[in-house]
XYZ file of C-alpha atoms in Angstrom:
614
model
C 136.658 50.639 156.640
C 134.305 49.192 154.009
C 132.173 52.357 154.117
C 135.243 54.551 153.698
C 136.557 52.446 150.814
C 133.146 52.575 149.100
C 133.761 56.318 148.716
C 137.554 56.405 148.353
C 137.485 54.044 145.406
C 135.654 56.784 143.532
C 138.895 58.707 143.796
C 140.942 55.658 142.834
C 142.285 54.709 146.283
C 141.402 52.814 149.490
C 142.531 52.194 153.051
C 143.737 49.052 154.723
C 143.647 50.138 158.345
C 141.262 52.808 159.484
C 143.436 53.880 162.439
C 146.670 54.065 160.374
C 145.764 55.255 156.864
C 144.125 58.497 157.991
C 147.078 59.611 160.164
C 148.677 61.856 157.523
C 145.308 63.497 156.812
C 145.638 63.100 153.028
C 143.088 60.293 152.514
C 140.895 61.862 155.181
C 140.745 65.104 153.152
C 140.164 63.078 150.004
C 137.294 61.170 151.670
C 135.659 64.421 152.709
C 136.013 65.852 149.196
C 134.382 62.712 147.688
C 131.435 62.521 150.055
C 130.822 66.318 150.120
C 131.508 67.048 146.496
C 133.509 70.128 147.570
C 137.143 71.095 147.346
C 139.148 71.331 150.554
C 142.231 73.519 151.000
C 145.332 72.225 149.334
C 146.995 69.567 151.570
C 150.571 69.754 152.621
C 152.725 67.028 151.094
C 155.428 66.991 153.753
C 155.944 63.850 155.926
C 156.688 65.642 159.127
C 154.288 65.489 162.067
C 153.412 69.143 161.683
C 152.357 68.592 158.066
C 150.150 65.707 159.094
C 148.564 67.690 161.930
C 147.908 70.574 159.586
C 146.200 68.266 157.045
C 144.037 66.618 159.726
C 143.120 70.058 161.093
C 142.030 71.112 157.599
C 139.769 68.053 157.518
C 138.427 68.729 161.023
C 137.872 72.402 160.201
C 135.886 71.367 157.135
C 133.764 69.006 159.259
C 133.202 71.781 161.782
C 132.238 74.144 158.966
C 129.331 71.812 158.213
C 127.889 72.406 161.654
C 129.352 69.331 163.367
C 130.750 69.650 166.886
C 133.803 67.444 167.354
C 133.976 66.833 171.071
C 137.362 65.592 172.420
C 138.578 64.832 168.889
C 141.842 66.562 168.044
C 144.284 66.329 165.163
C 147.007 64.956 167.424
C 144.911 61.894 168.411
C 144.245 61.102 164.745
C 147.889 61.601 163.787
C 148.941 59.444 166.716
C 146.643 56.625 165.456
C 144.139 56.677 168.311
C 141.646 54.075 167.123
C 138.808 55.203 169.377
C 139.136 58.825 168.310
C 139.503 57.837 164.665
C 136.382 55.651 164.780
C 134.496 58.434 166.554
C 135.530 60.864 163.839
C 134.455 58.464 161.077
C 131.093 57.882 162.787
C 130.646 61.640 163.040
C 131.399 61.902 159.322
C 128.925 59.104 158.571
C 126.243 60.784 160.673
C 126.846 64.145 159.006
C 127.254 63.174 155.401
C 125.415 59.831 155.124
C 122.594 60.086 157.636
C 121.996 63.687 158.690
C 120.951 64.799 155.189
C 118.355 62.040 154.978
C 114.903 63.677 155.064
C 111.621 61.829 154.782
C 108.287 63.443 155.504
C 109.683 66.191 157.721
C 111.896 63.757 159.654
C 115.609 63.637 159.224
C 118.777 61.729 160.080
C 118.162 58.506 161.997
C 114.406 58.966 162.266
C 114.226 59.862 158.575
C 116.222 56.794 157.600
C 114.028 54.596 159.784
C 110.846 56.055 158.288
C 112.239 55.539 154.801
C 112.876 51.869 155.577
C 109.365 51.462 157.026
C 107.757 53.026 153.931
C 109.756 50.916 151.520
C 109.193 47.588 153.341
C 105.574 48.154 154.304
C 104.150 45.990 151.468
C 106.246 42.950 152.439
C 104.961 40.236 154.788
C 107.058 39.188 157.805
C 108.955 42.529 157.659
C 108.405 45.018 160.466
C 111.193 47.562 160.753
C 111.044 49.302 164.121
C 114.754 49.901 164.752
C 118.258 49.389 163.418
C 119.135 46.185 165.319
C 116.800 43.225 165.853
C 114.399 44.246 163.039
C 117.172 43.256 160.584
C 118.307 39.960 162.105
C 116.311 37.671 159.756
C 117.648 39.427 156.646
C 114.153 39.862 155.115
C 114.248 43.658 155.555
C 117.484 43.921 153.526
C 116.010 41.753 150.751
C 112.747 43.721 150.852
C 114.629 47.004 150.323
C 116.460 45.547 147.316
C 113.340 43.905 145.868
C 111.313 47.071 146.289
C 113.745 48.982 144.111
C 115.180 46.217 141.911
C 112.626 43.362 141.847
C 114.536 41.560 139.124
C 117.487 40.984 141.519
C 115.615 39.193 144.331
C 113.183 36.294 144.232
C 111.575 37.448 147.430
C 108.774 34.851 147.536
C 111.393 32.071 147.882
C 112.984 33.527 150.996
C 112.207 31.922 154.377
C 112.119 33.742 157.654
C 113.684 30.763 159.414
C 116.855 30.948 157.280
C 118.313 34.342 158.290
C 121.924 33.602 157.297
C 120.896 32.712 153.749
C 118.697 35.757 153.615
C 121.463 38.069 154.877
C 124.149 36.673 152.603
C 121.796 36.874 149.623
C 121.127 40.538 150.334
C 124.803 41.332 150.974
C 125.982 39.568 147.805
C 123.314 41.095 145.569
C 124.004 44.555 147.033
C 127.727 44.218 146.419
C 127.390 42.705 142.981
C 124.582 44.768 141.477
C 124.243 47.879 143.641
C 127.946 48.618 144.233
C 127.366 48.567 148.012
C 130.377 46.913 149.722
C 129.753 44.165 152.232
C 130.033 45.851 155.594
C 128.366 43.250 157.842
C 128.810 39.583 158.617
C 125.687 37.414 158.520
C 126.781 35.087 161.356
C 127.684 38.027 163.622
C 124.222 39.498 163.142
C 122.423 36.225 163.671
C 124.489 35.197 166.654
C 124.238 38.557 168.398
C 121.234 39.200 170.539
C 121.223 42.857 169.571
C 123.180 43.659 166.387
C 125.319 46.825 166.335
C 122.981 49.713 165.599
C 125.643 52.009 164.134
C 126.912 49.291 161.794
C 123.424 48.452 160.517
C 122.496 52.152 160.258
C 125.666 52.840 158.270
C 125.031 49.874 155.963
C 121.330 50.750 155.535
C 122.270 54.387 154.758
C 124.273 52.989 151.834
C 121.024 51.451 150.527
C 119.264 54.743 151.038
C 121.920 56.653 149.154
C 122.136 53.987 146.481
C 118.404 53.922 145.900
C 117.715 57.582 146.642
C 120.715 58.358 144.454
C 119.159 56.225 141.754
C 115.869 57.853 142.467
C 117.530 61.221 142.392
C 119.321 60.154 139.246
C 115.993 59.033 137.860
C 114.430 62.244 139.071
C 117.337 64.136 137.594
C 117.005 62.101 134.429
C 113.316 62.783 134.418
C 114.067 66.391 135.061
C 116.646 66.349 132.300
C 114.190 64.576 130.052
C 111.616 67.099 131.030
C 114.087 69.873 130.373
C 115.046 68.230 127.132
C 111.389 67.800 126.308
C 110.798 71.432 127.168
C 113.850 72.364 125.147
C 112.669 70.175 122.291
C 109.233 71.699 122.588
C 110.833 75.112 122.624
C 112.939 74.128 119.627
C 109.784 72.942 117.884
C 108.073 76.182 118.812
C 111.068 78.088 117.453
C 111.079 76.028 114.269
C 107.320 76.346 113.991
C 107.611 80.082 114.536
C 110.360 80.403 111.940
C 108.453 78.319 109.391
C 105.107 79.963 110.104
C 106.694 83.410 110.057
C 108.537 82.589 106.840
C 105.386 81.225 105.186
C 103.277 84.164 106.378
C 105.842 86.742 105.279
C 106.186 84.967 101.933
C 102.397 85.033 101.522
C 102.333 88.721 102.448
C 105.216 89.395 100.052
C 103.391 87.495 97.312
C 100.008 89.092 98.032
C 101.000 92.760 98.349
C 102.110 93.099 94.658
C 98.773 91.564 93.650
C 96.933 94.098 95.809
C 99.142 96.930 94.535
C 98.576 95.974 90.908
C 96.479 98.738 89.410
C 96.422 97.459 85.845
C 92.937 98.375 84.580
C 90.908 95.816 82.701
C 89.054 96.541 79.505
C 85.568 95.454 80.463
C 83.296 95.524 83.489
C 83.169 91.718 83.342
C 86.932 91.517 83.803
C 86.871 94.044 86.644
C 83.938 92.213 88.248
C 86.067 89.064 88.128
C 88.866 90.978 89.855
C 86.385 92.115 92.503
C 85.171 88.535 92.927
C 88.785 87.364 93.289
C 89.304 90.060 95.910
C 86.187 88.955 97.776
C 87.453 85.369 97.644
C 90.717 86.642 99.090
C 88.853 88.400 101.913
C 86.485 85.506 102.493
C 88.664 82.427 101.839
C 92.373 83.191 101.690
C 92.899 85.912 104.276
C 91.029 84.473 107.339
C 93.421 81.480 107.691
C 96.324 83.914 107.487
C 94.751 86.035 110.223
C 94.549 82.875 112.324
C 98.161 82.055 111.476
C 99.243 85.557 112.510
C 97.371 85.287 115.835
C 98.751 81.794 116.408
C 102.209 83.064 115.576
C 101.957 85.797 118.198
C 100.554 83.300 120.730
C 103.393 80.855 119.998
C 105.960 83.624 120.272
C 104.618 84.857 123.622
C 104.243 81.284 124.908
C 107.808 80.484 123.883
C 109.183 83.603 125.526
C 107.272 82.797 128.723
C 108.607 79.231 128.775
C 112.131 80.419 128.161
C 111.836 83.013 130.896
C 110.447 80.465 133.386
C 113.280 78.078 132.583
C 115.847 80.860 132.884
C 116.731 80.532 129.228
C 117.655 83.459 127.004
C 114.789 85.057 125.130
C 114.120 83.769 121.631
C 115.416 86.003 118.871
C 113.870 85.113 115.500
C 115.906 85.268 112.333
C 116.480 88.667 110.819
C 113.374 89.955 109.126
C 111.093 87.480 110.920
C 110.437 89.402 114.122
C 106.878 89.929 115.273
C 107.399 93.599 114.465
C 108.430 92.649 110.914
C 105.275 90.595 110.539
C 103.157 93.426 111.980
C 104.789 95.908 109.595
C 104.213 93.566 106.658
C 100.629 92.988 107.759
C 100.046 96.733 108.084
C 101.414 97.197 104.576
C 99.093 94.416 103.426
C 96.094 96.088 105.078
C 96.950 99.426 103.465
C 97.371 97.813 100.058
C 94.115 95.926 100.589
C 92.201 99.086 101.458
C 93.667 100.945 98.493
C 92.942 97.978 96.214
C 89.283 97.825 97.212
C 88.857 101.572 96.675
C 90.584 101.291 93.298
C 88.384 98.356 92.252
C 85.178 100.206 93.106
C 86.370 103.396 91.389
C 87.495 101.409 88.364
C 84.144 99.606 88.121
C 82.328 102.938 88.376
C 84.655 104.313 85.692
C 83.967 101.334 83.421
C 80.231 101.629 84.060
C 80.414 105.282 83.034
C 82.564 104.290 80.073
C 80.060 101.623 79.026
C 77.246 104.131 79.388
C 79.177 106.700 77.374
C 80.183 104.091 74.791
C 76.568 102.976 74.407
C 75.486 106.603 74.156
C 78.187 107.162 71.538
C 77.032 104.128 69.550
C 73.392 105.212 69.676
C 74.100 108.766 68.565
C 76.557 107.570 65.937
C 74.044 105.037 64.578
C 71.281 107.658 64.441
C 73.614 110.094 62.698
C 74.897 107.494 60.246
C 71.328 106.468 59.427
C 70.467 110.118 58.828
C 73.479 110.657 56.552
C 72.629 107.571 54.504
C 72.264 108.726 50.880
C 72.897 112.376 51.692
C 76.174 112.532 49.775
C 74.549 111.038 46.677
C 71.645 113.480 47.001
C 73.990 116.461 47.293
C 76.131 115.252 44.383
C 73.262 114.838 41.939
C 72.997 117.441 39.137
C 69.257 117.489 38.748
C 69.422 121.263 38.472
C 71.028 120.966 35.015
C 67.706 119.936 33.426
C 65.448 121.847 35.790
C 63.274 124.782 34.917
C 63.375 128.006 36.847
C 60.393 126.934 38.917
C 62.054 123.586 39.478
C 65.231 125.360 40.555
C 63.316 127.497 43.009
C 61.686 124.372 44.383
C 65.100 122.700 44.641
C 66.490 125.752 46.438
C 63.627 125.696 48.939
C 64.203 121.976 49.437
C 67.907 122.627 49.872
C 67.208 125.340 52.428
C 65.122 122.819 54.359
C 68.036 120.350 54.186
C 70.440 123.034 55.419
C 68.177 123.615 58.411
C 68.167 119.877 59.064
C 71.941 119.806 58.667
C 72.362 122.662 61.135
C 70.133 120.815 63.597
C 72.402 117.751 63.311
C 75.475 119.872 64.026
C 74.709 119.586 67.727
C 74.586 115.769 67.517
C 77.940 115.669 65.725
C 79.445 117.894 68.420
C 77.966 115.602 71.096
C 79.465 112.570 69.353
C 82.875 114.259 69.237
C 82.587 115.333 72.887
C 81.673 111.800 74.005
C 84.575 110.378 72.006
C 86.908 112.887 73.651
C 85.622 111.941 77.112
C 86.067 108.248 76.321
C 89.671 108.992 75.402
C 90.244 110.970 78.582
C 88.768 108.110 80.653
C 91.062 105.652 78.846
C 88.317 103.589 77.230
C 89.787 100.301 76.026
C 88.089 100.494 72.601
C 89.082 104.110 72.001
C 90.762 103.324 68.644
C 87.508 102.081 67.103
C 85.587 104.934 68.737
C 88.101 107.437 67.375
C 87.977 105.852 63.933
C 84.178 105.975 63.860
C 84.139 109.533 65.203
C 86.736 110.587 62.653
C 84.706 109.019 59.878
C 81.601 110.858 61.056
C 83.489 114.161 61.307
C 85.093 113.659 57.896
C 81.722 112.800 56.399
C 80.240 115.821 58.157
C 82.886 118.037 56.575
C 82.147 116.460 53.200
C 78.407 117.011 53.678
C 79.072 120.636 54.634
C 81.256 121.130 51.592
C 78.763 119.393 49.302
C 75.907 121.387 50.817
C 77.756 124.626 50.161
C 78.680 123.533 46.647
C 75.105 122.505 45.860
C 73.762 125.814 47.169
C 76.251 127.683 45.004
C 75.334 125.527 42.019
C 71.615 126.015 42.624
C 71.977 129.757 43.108
C 74.198 130.037 40.056
C 71.811 127.952 38.009
C 68.925 130.034 39.324
C 70.641 133.198 38.179
C 71.384 131.642 34.808
C 67.824 130.411 34.431
C 66.535 133.820 35.507
C 68.709 135.361 32.802
C 67.355 132.871 30.269
C 63.836 133.459 31.588
C 64.245 137.204 31.166
C 65.497 136.595 27.637
C 62.535 134.298 26.983
C 60.195 136.928 28.358
C 61.791 139.652 26.262
C 61.681 137.347 23.280
C 57.989 136.697 23.890
C 57.224 140.378 24.339
C 58.873 141.242 21.025
C 58.008 138.113 19.106
C 54.257 138.426 19.676
C 53.771 141.868 18.088
C 56.255 141.038 15.355
C 54.343 137.874 14.638
C 51.091 139.828 14.552
C 52.688 142.360 12.191
C 53.842 139.563 9.884
C 50.407 137.959 9.944
C 48.799 141.319 9.158
C 51.391 141.936 6.482
C 50.725 138.527 4.941
C 47.034 139.209 5.142
C 47.476 142.594 3.515
C 49.818 141.253 0.870
C 47.355 138.534 0.000
C 44.272 140.760 0.209
C 42.331 141.114 -3.058
C 42.023 144.666 -4.208
C 39.456 146.294 -6.574
C 40.306 149.632 -7.986
C 38.555 151.689 -10.635
C 40.890 154.450 -11.157
C 44.490 154.983 -11.642
C 44.508 157.076 -8.536
C 43.321 154.171 -6.455
C 45.969 151.862 -7.785
C 48.579 154.432 -7.383
C 47.423 154.891 -3.803
C 47.812 151.137 -3.246
C 51.201 151.174 -4.869
C 52.228 154.084 -2.698
C 50.987 152.228 0.391
C 52.807 149.086 -0.742
C 55.971 151.029 -1.313
C 55.531 152.477 2.127
C 55.208 148.905 3.520
C 58.294 147.776 1.687
C 60.260 150.659 3.139
C 59.521 149.218 6.582
C 60.879 145.801 5.715
C 64.536 146.579 6.562
C 63.487 147.713 10.022
C 61.273 144.723 10.326
C 64.156 142.499 9.320
C 66.305 144.114 12.005
C 63.563 143.477 14.530
C 63.403 139.872 13.389
C 67.141 139.531 13.799
C 66.983 141.139 17.209
C 64.231 138.771 18.290
C 66.139 135.800 16.976
C 69.276 137.197 18.655
C 67.442 137.103 21.992
C 66.663 133.451 21.442
C 70.220 132.729 20.418
C 71.498 134.539 23.527
C 69.248 132.415 25.704
C 70.555 129.280 24.018
C 74.132 130.498 24.315
C 73.735 131.090 28.013
C 72.220 127.624 28.393
C 74.974 126.004 26.335
C 77.668 127.949 28.202
C 76.463 126.627 31.528
C 75.422 123.215 30.268
C 71.771 123.925 30.919
C 69.449 121.651 29.088
C 66.458 123.757 28.045
C 63.122 122.108 27.807
C 62.831 123.377 24.210
C 59.782 125.641 24.478
C 59.570 129.231 25.559
C 57.160 129.226 28.473
C 55.846 132.651 27.525
C 55.028 132.171 23.836
C 54.443 129.571 21.215
C 56.012 131.751 18.546
C 59.227 130.004 17.866
C 62.107 131.307 15.761
C 61.049 128.754 13.184
C 57.576 130.281 13.034
C 59.050 133.744 12.738
C 61.432 132.697 9.979
C 58.741 130.806 8.123
C 56.363 133.757 8.207
C 59.177 136.121 7.331
C 60.019 134.023 4.297
C 56.353 134.065 3.364
C 56.276 137.824 3.650
C 59.350 137.985 1.490
C 57.637 135.798 -1.062
C 54.393 137.793 -0.965
C 56.015 141.204 -1.420
C 57.167 140.651 -5.056
C 53.900 138.940 -5.795
C 52.117 141.977 -4.495
C 54.439 144.167 -6.500
C 53.518 142.291 -9.671
C 49.833 142.416 -8.938
C 49.871 146.129 -8.222
C 51.956 146.878 -11.266
C 49.623 144.787 -13.450
C 46.660 146.542 -12.002
C 48.378 149.845 -12.540
C 48.971 149.037 -16.151
C 45.433 147.953 -16.495
C 44.133 151.093 -14.892
C 46.345 153.162 -17.085
C 44.811 151.446 -20.146
C 41.386 152.003 -18.736
C 42.190 155.622 -18.083
C 43.252 156.066 -21.636
C 40.028 154.538 -22.838
C 38.064 156.692 -20.540
C 39.655 159.741 -21.807
C 38.854 158.776 -25.341
C 35.344 158.058 -24.414
C 35.050 161.364 -22.637
C 36.090 163.286 -25.718
C 33.498 161.621 -27.765
C 30.983 162.206 -25.096
C 31.597 165.920 -25.281
C 30.647 165.822 -28.889
C 27.652 163.522 -28.689
C 26.333 165.050 -25.542
C 25.242 168.340 -26.902
C 23.726 166.621 -29.936
C 21.719 164.311 -27.760
C 20.675 167.165 -25.630
C 19.637 169.053 -28.619
C 17.710 166.196 -29.925
C 15.954 165.803 -26.687
C 15.035 169.300 -26.527
C-alpha cells in the first residue's frame, strides 16, 4: 500500500485498502500510467460490475503488453476483492516496473538490484549485502545507501551495529523526510523476525534505487542538459563569432576594395613609390591576418555545421550577405582588384619614370636652346648695317648666312622640344602646364627669331643693293672726276704759264688757242655739274635710305670741294689770261708797227751801206 501510494500521490490520490481500492480498476489504471509514463485506454466511468471488469482488463492487458505473464490472475478476482490475487498483481507490477528494469553491469532485476546495493555499500565497514533479508536486519545497509548518496543526511560513524532498531528507524525517517520514500517497513518486525520478508525489503530497496538512480539520472540528464546547453552555448558563440568575424571581414573587404580600385595617378614617382610601399605593407602586414581570419571562419563554419549535424540540430544559416559564398565572392573580388592594382602601380611607375626621363630631356634641350638664343634677338635687331661700308655689308651678310645655317640646325632641336612636350601631354605629365608654357615661349621666340632673321637678311640685302648703287656712283664719279681734275690742273697750268712771243702772229696764235680753250669751258662746266650730280645722287640715295656714308669716296681723293675750288680757280685765271694775252697783243702790235717803220728805213739805208761797202 505504501509503495502504491508513493506513486499515486504523484497523480494527487492514494489508496486506503489495497484489496478494495483497486476493484473498480480506475486507480489501478492510474497507477500504471504513473509508473510507466504512458497513457492507457480511456477508462469507463460506470459503476456497474461490467465497467469495473473492463477497466481492470485494460490494466491487465497493459501489463501483459509489457511482456508480463499473469498466471491465474483475472479481472473478476480483482473486482471481487481477492486479496491474494490483488497482492500477486501488485507484486508483479513491482517486479516489472520497479525491479525488472534495474540493470547493473549486465545483470538485471533482482540480481541487478543486489549488485547495485553491493557496489554502493562496499566502502562501508560492518556492511555485507548478500541478500534481501538478513543482510538488512541491523539497518546499517539502509544507512550506508543513504550516506553514500547524501552524506549530509546521515552521521554514519555514530551508528552502532548493536542498535539495529535505531539504525532502521533513522534510515526510514531520513528516507521519508528527505528522499520522499514512504516508510514501508517496521523496524521491530525486521529485528524480531529471523528472516525478514524478502519481497518487502526488495520493494523498499528498489525505491532507494529509483530515488538515487533517478537522482543520478536526473543529474546525468542535468549534466546532459548542461552539456547540451554548453554545446548550444558554444554553438551560439560559434555563430556569434562567425557573424562578427564575417561582418568584420566583409567590412574590411568592402573598405579595402575601393582603395585597391582607386586608380588616381600621383604626380611624382616618390608619391607612386609610397603607394607601392603601402601596397606592399598591405600584402605583408594587413592581408595575412585577414587570410587567417578567412580560413578560421571557414573552419568555424564547418565545425559548427558538424556539431549541429551530430546533435541533430538544423544547419546554421548565416545572416543574409554573410554566407561563406558571399565571403568567397568578396575575397575573389578583392584578389582581382589586388592583381589589377599591382599591375596598375607598376605601369604607372614605369609611366612616371618615362615621364621623368622625358621631362629631364625636355629641360636639358630647352636649357641648351635657351642658352643658344641668349642675345640673338638683340643681335638680329641691331642696325649696324646703317653705318657699314659695302665691304662691311658683305661681311655682315656672310656672317648672317652663317647664323642662318646655325638657325636651321637648331630647327631640329626646337621640333624635338615640341615633340617631347606633346608626348608629355599625351602621357598626362603632372607639370604639363609649365612644360607647355616653356615650350610655347620657345616656339614663340623661335618664330620671332625666324622673322627677325628674315627681316635682317632683307635689310642687309637691301642695304647691300643701296651701297652697291652708291659704290657704282662713287666709281663713276671717280672715273669722271679724275680726268676732269687733270684737265683743270692742266688748264690752270696753261692759264698760268708764262708766254714769250716776238711777233703778232705768235700772240694771235696764243689768243686763238685761248679762245679755243674758252669755247670748251661750257662743256667743261657741264661735265663738272654731271660729276657733282653723281656725288649728289650718291648722297641722295644714302639720305633716302638713312645710310650714313663714311664721308670719303673710296676710289678717289678728288672731292666735289676740290673740283669746285679748282673750277673757281680756272674761272679766275681765264680773264687774267685774257688780259695778259690782250696786253701782249697790244704790245706786239706796237712792236710790229715799229718794225715796219724800221724796215722802211732799212730799205733806204741798206743800199747806201752796200754801196759804201763796195
